Short mmCIF file of N, CA and C in Angstrom, two decimals:
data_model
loop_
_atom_site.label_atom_id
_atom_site.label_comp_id
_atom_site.label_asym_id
_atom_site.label_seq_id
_atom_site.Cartn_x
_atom_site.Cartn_y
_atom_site.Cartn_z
N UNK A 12 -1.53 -11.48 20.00
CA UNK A 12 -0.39 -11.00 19.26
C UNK A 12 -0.45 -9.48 19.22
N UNK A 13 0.83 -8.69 19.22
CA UNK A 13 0.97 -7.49 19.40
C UNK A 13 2.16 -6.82 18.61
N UNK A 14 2.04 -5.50 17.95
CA UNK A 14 2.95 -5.18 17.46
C UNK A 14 2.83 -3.40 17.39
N UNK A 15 3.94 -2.70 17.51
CA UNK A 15 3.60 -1.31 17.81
C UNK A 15 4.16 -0.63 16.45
N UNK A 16 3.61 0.34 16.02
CA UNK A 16 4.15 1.09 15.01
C UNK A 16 4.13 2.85 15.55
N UNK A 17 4.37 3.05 14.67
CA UNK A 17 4.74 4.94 14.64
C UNK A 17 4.00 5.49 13.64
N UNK A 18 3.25 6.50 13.85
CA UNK A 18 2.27 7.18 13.03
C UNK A 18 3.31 7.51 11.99
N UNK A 19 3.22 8.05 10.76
CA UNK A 19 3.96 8.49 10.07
C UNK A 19 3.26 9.08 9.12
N UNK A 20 1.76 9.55 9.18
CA UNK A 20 0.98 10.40 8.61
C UNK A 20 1.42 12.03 9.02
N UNK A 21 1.56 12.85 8.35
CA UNK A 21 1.72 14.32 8.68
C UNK A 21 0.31 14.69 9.58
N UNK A 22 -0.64 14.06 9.16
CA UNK A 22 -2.02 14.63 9.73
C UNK A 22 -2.66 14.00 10.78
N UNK A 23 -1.60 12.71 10.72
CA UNK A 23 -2.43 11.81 12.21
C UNK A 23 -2.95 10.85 11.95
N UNK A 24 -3.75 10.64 12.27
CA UNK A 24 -4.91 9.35 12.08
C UNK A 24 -6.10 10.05 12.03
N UNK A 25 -6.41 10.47 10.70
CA UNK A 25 -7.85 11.07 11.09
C UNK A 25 -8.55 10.20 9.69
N UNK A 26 -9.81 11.13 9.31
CA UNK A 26 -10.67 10.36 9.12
C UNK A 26 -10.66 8.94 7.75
N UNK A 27 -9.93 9.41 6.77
CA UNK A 27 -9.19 8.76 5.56
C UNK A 27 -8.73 7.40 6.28
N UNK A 28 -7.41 7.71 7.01
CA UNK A 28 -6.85 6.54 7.33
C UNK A 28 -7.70 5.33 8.53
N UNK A 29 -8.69 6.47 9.16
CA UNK A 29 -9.37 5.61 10.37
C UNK A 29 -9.82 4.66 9.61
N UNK A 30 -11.23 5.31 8.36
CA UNK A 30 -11.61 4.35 7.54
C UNK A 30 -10.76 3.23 7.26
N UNK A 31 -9.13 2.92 6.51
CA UNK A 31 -8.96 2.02 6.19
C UNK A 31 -8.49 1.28 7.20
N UNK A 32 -8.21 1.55 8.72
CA UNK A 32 -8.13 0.62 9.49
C UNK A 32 -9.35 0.05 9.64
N UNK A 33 -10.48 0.51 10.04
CA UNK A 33 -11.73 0.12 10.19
C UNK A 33 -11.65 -1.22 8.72
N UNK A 34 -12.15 -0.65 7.89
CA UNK A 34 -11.93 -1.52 6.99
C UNK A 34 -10.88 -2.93 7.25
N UNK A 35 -9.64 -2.76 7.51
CA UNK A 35 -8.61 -4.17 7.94
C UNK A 35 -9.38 -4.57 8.84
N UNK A 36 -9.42 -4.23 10.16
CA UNK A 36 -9.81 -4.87 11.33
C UNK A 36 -11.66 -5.30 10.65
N UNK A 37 -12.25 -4.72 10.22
CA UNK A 37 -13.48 -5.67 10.01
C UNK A 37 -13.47 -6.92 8.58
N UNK A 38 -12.36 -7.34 8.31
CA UNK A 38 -12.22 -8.15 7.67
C UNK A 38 -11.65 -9.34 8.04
N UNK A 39 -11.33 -8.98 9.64
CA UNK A 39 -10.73 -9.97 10.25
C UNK A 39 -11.68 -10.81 11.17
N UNK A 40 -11.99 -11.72 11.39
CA UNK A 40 -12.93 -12.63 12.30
C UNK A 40 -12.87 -11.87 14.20
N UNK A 41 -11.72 -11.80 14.33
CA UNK A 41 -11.26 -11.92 15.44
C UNK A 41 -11.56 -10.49 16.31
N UNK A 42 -11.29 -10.53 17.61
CA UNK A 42 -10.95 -8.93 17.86
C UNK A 42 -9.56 -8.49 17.34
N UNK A 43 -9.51 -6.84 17.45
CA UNK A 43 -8.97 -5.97 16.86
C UNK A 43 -8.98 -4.90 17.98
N UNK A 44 -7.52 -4.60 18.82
CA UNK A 44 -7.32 -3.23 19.16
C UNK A 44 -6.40 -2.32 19.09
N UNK A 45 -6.50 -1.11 18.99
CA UNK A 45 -5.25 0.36 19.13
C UNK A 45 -5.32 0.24 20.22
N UNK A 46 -4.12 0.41 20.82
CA UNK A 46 -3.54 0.72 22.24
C UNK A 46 -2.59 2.20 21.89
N UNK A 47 -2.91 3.05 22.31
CA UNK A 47 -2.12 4.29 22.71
C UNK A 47 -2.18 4.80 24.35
N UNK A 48 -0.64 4.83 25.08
CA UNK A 48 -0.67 5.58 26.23
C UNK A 48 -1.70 4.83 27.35
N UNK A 49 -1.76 3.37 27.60
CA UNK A 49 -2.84 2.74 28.04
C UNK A 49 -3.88 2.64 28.05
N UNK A 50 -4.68 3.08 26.99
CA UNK A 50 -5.76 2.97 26.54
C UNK A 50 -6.65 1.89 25.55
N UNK A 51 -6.81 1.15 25.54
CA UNK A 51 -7.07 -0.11 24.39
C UNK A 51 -8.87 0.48 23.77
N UNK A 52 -8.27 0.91 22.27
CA UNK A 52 -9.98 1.13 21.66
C UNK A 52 -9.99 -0.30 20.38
N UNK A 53 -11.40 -0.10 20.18
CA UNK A 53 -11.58 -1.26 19.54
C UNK A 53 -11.43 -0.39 17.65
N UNK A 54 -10.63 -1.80 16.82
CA UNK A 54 -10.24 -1.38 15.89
C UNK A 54 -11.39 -1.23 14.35
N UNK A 55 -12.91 -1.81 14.94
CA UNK A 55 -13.70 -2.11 14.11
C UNK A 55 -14.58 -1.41 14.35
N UNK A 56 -14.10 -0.04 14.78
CA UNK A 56 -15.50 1.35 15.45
C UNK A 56 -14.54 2.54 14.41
N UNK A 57 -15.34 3.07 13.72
CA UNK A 57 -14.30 4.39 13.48
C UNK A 57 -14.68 5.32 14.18
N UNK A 58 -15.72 5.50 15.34
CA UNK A 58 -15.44 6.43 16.22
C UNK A 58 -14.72 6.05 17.24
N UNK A 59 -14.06 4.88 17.71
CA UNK A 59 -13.21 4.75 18.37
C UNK A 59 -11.65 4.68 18.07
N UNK A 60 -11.82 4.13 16.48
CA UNK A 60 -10.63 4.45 15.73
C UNK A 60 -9.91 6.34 16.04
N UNK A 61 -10.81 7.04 15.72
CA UNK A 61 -10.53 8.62 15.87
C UNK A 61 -10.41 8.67 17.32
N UNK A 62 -11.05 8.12 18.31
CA UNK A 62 -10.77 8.85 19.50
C UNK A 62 -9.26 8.22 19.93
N UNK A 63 -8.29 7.69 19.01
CA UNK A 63 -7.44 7.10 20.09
C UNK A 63 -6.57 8.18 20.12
N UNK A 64 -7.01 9.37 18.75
CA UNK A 64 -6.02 10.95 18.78
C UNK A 64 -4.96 10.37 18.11
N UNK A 65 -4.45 9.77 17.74
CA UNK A 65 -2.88 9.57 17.21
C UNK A 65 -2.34 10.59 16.26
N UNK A 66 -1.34 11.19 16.82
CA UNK A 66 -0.44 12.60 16.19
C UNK A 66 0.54 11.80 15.37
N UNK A 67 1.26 12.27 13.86
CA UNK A 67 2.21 11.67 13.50
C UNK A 67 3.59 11.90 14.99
N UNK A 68 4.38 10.79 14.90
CA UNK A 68 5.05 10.34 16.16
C UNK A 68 4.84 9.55 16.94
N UNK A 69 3.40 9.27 17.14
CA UNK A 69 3.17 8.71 18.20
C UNK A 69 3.45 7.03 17.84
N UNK A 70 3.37 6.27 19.04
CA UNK A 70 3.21 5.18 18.88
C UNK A 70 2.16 4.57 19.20
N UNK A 71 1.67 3.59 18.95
CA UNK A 71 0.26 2.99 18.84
C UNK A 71 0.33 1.10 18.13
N UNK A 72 0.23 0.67 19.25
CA UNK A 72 0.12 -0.70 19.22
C UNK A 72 -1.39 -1.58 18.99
N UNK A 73 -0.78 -2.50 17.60
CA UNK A 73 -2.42 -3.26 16.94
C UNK A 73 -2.15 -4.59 18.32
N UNK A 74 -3.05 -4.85 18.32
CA UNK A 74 -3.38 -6.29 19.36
C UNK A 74 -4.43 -7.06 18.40
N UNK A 75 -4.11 -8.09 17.90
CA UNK A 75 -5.35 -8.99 17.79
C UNK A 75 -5.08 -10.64 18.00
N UNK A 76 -6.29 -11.14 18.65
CA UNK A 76 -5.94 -12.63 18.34
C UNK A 76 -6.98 -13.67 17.54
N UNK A 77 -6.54 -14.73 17.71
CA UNK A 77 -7.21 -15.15 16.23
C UNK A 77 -6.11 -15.53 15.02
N UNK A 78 -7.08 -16.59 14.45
CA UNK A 78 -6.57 -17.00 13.27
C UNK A 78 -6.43 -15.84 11.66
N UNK A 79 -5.67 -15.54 11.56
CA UNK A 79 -4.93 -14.50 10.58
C UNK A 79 -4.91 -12.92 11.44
N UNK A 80 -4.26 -13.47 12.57
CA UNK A 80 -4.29 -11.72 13.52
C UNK A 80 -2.72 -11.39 13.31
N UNK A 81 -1.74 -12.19 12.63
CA UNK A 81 -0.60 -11.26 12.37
C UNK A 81 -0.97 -10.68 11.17
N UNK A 82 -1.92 -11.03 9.96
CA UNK A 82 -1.83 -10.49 8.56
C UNK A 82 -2.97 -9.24 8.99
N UNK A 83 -3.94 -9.26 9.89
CA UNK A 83 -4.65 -8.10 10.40
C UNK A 83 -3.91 -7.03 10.79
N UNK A 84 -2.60 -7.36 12.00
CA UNK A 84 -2.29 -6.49 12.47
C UNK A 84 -1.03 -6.01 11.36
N UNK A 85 -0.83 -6.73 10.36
CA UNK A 85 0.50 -5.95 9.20
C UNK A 85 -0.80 -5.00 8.39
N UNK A 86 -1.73 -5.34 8.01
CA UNK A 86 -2.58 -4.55 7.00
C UNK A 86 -2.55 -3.17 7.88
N UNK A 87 -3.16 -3.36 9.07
CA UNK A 87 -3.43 -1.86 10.17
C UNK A 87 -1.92 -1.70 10.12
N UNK A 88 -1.21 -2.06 10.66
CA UNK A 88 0.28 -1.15 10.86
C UNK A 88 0.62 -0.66 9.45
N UNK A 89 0.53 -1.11 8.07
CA UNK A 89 0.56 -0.54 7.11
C UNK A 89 -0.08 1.00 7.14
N UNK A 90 -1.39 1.07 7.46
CA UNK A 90 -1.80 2.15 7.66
C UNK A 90 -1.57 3.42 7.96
N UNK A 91 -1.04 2.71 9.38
CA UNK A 91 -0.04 3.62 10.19
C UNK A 91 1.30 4.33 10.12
N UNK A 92 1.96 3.39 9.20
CA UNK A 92 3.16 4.23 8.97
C UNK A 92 3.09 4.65 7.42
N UNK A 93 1.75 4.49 7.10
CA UNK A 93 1.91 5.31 5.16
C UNK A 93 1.67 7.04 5.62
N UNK A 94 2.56 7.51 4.65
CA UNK A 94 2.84 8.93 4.80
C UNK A 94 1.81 9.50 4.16
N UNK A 95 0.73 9.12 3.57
CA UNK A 95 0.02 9.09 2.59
C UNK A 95 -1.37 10.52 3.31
N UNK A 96 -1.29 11.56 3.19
CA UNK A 96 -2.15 12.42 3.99
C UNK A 96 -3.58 12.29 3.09
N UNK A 97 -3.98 11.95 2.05
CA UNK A 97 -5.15 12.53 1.77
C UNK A 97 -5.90 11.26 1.13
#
């Protein structure tokens, strides 16, 4: 399952918000990935969380499968589009 969102942080995806993806995706059984620009990082690393760079604008697609991988990938896309900088 796959679903793409739009950064909507002023600051990006940096270290605040990596944490709470990290956090969603390791609560989930299953795998967990960010896809930006063809790249697939895994969603349960926060140094891979940070390297995927995401600028507010960008788009960036959660992938997971598994049993509760749409409520994984709404918690992470939550993430993603909270305007929430600090």
């Amino acid at each position: 399952m796959q679903k793409t969102f739009t950064v909507e942080n002023p600051t990006g995806i940096h270290a605040r918000p990596a944490r709470k993806i990290v956090e969603a995706a390791k609560a989930f059984a299953g795998d967990v990935f960010l896809e930006k620009a063809g790249n697939r990082f895994s969603a349960k690393s926060l140094v891979k969380v940070l390297s995927v760079g995401a600028k507010q604008g960008d788009s960036v697609a959660v992938v997971a499968e598994g049993d509760g991988a749409e409520a994984a990938i709404d918690a992470i896309g939550a993430v993603l589009v909270s305007q929430e900088s600090h």
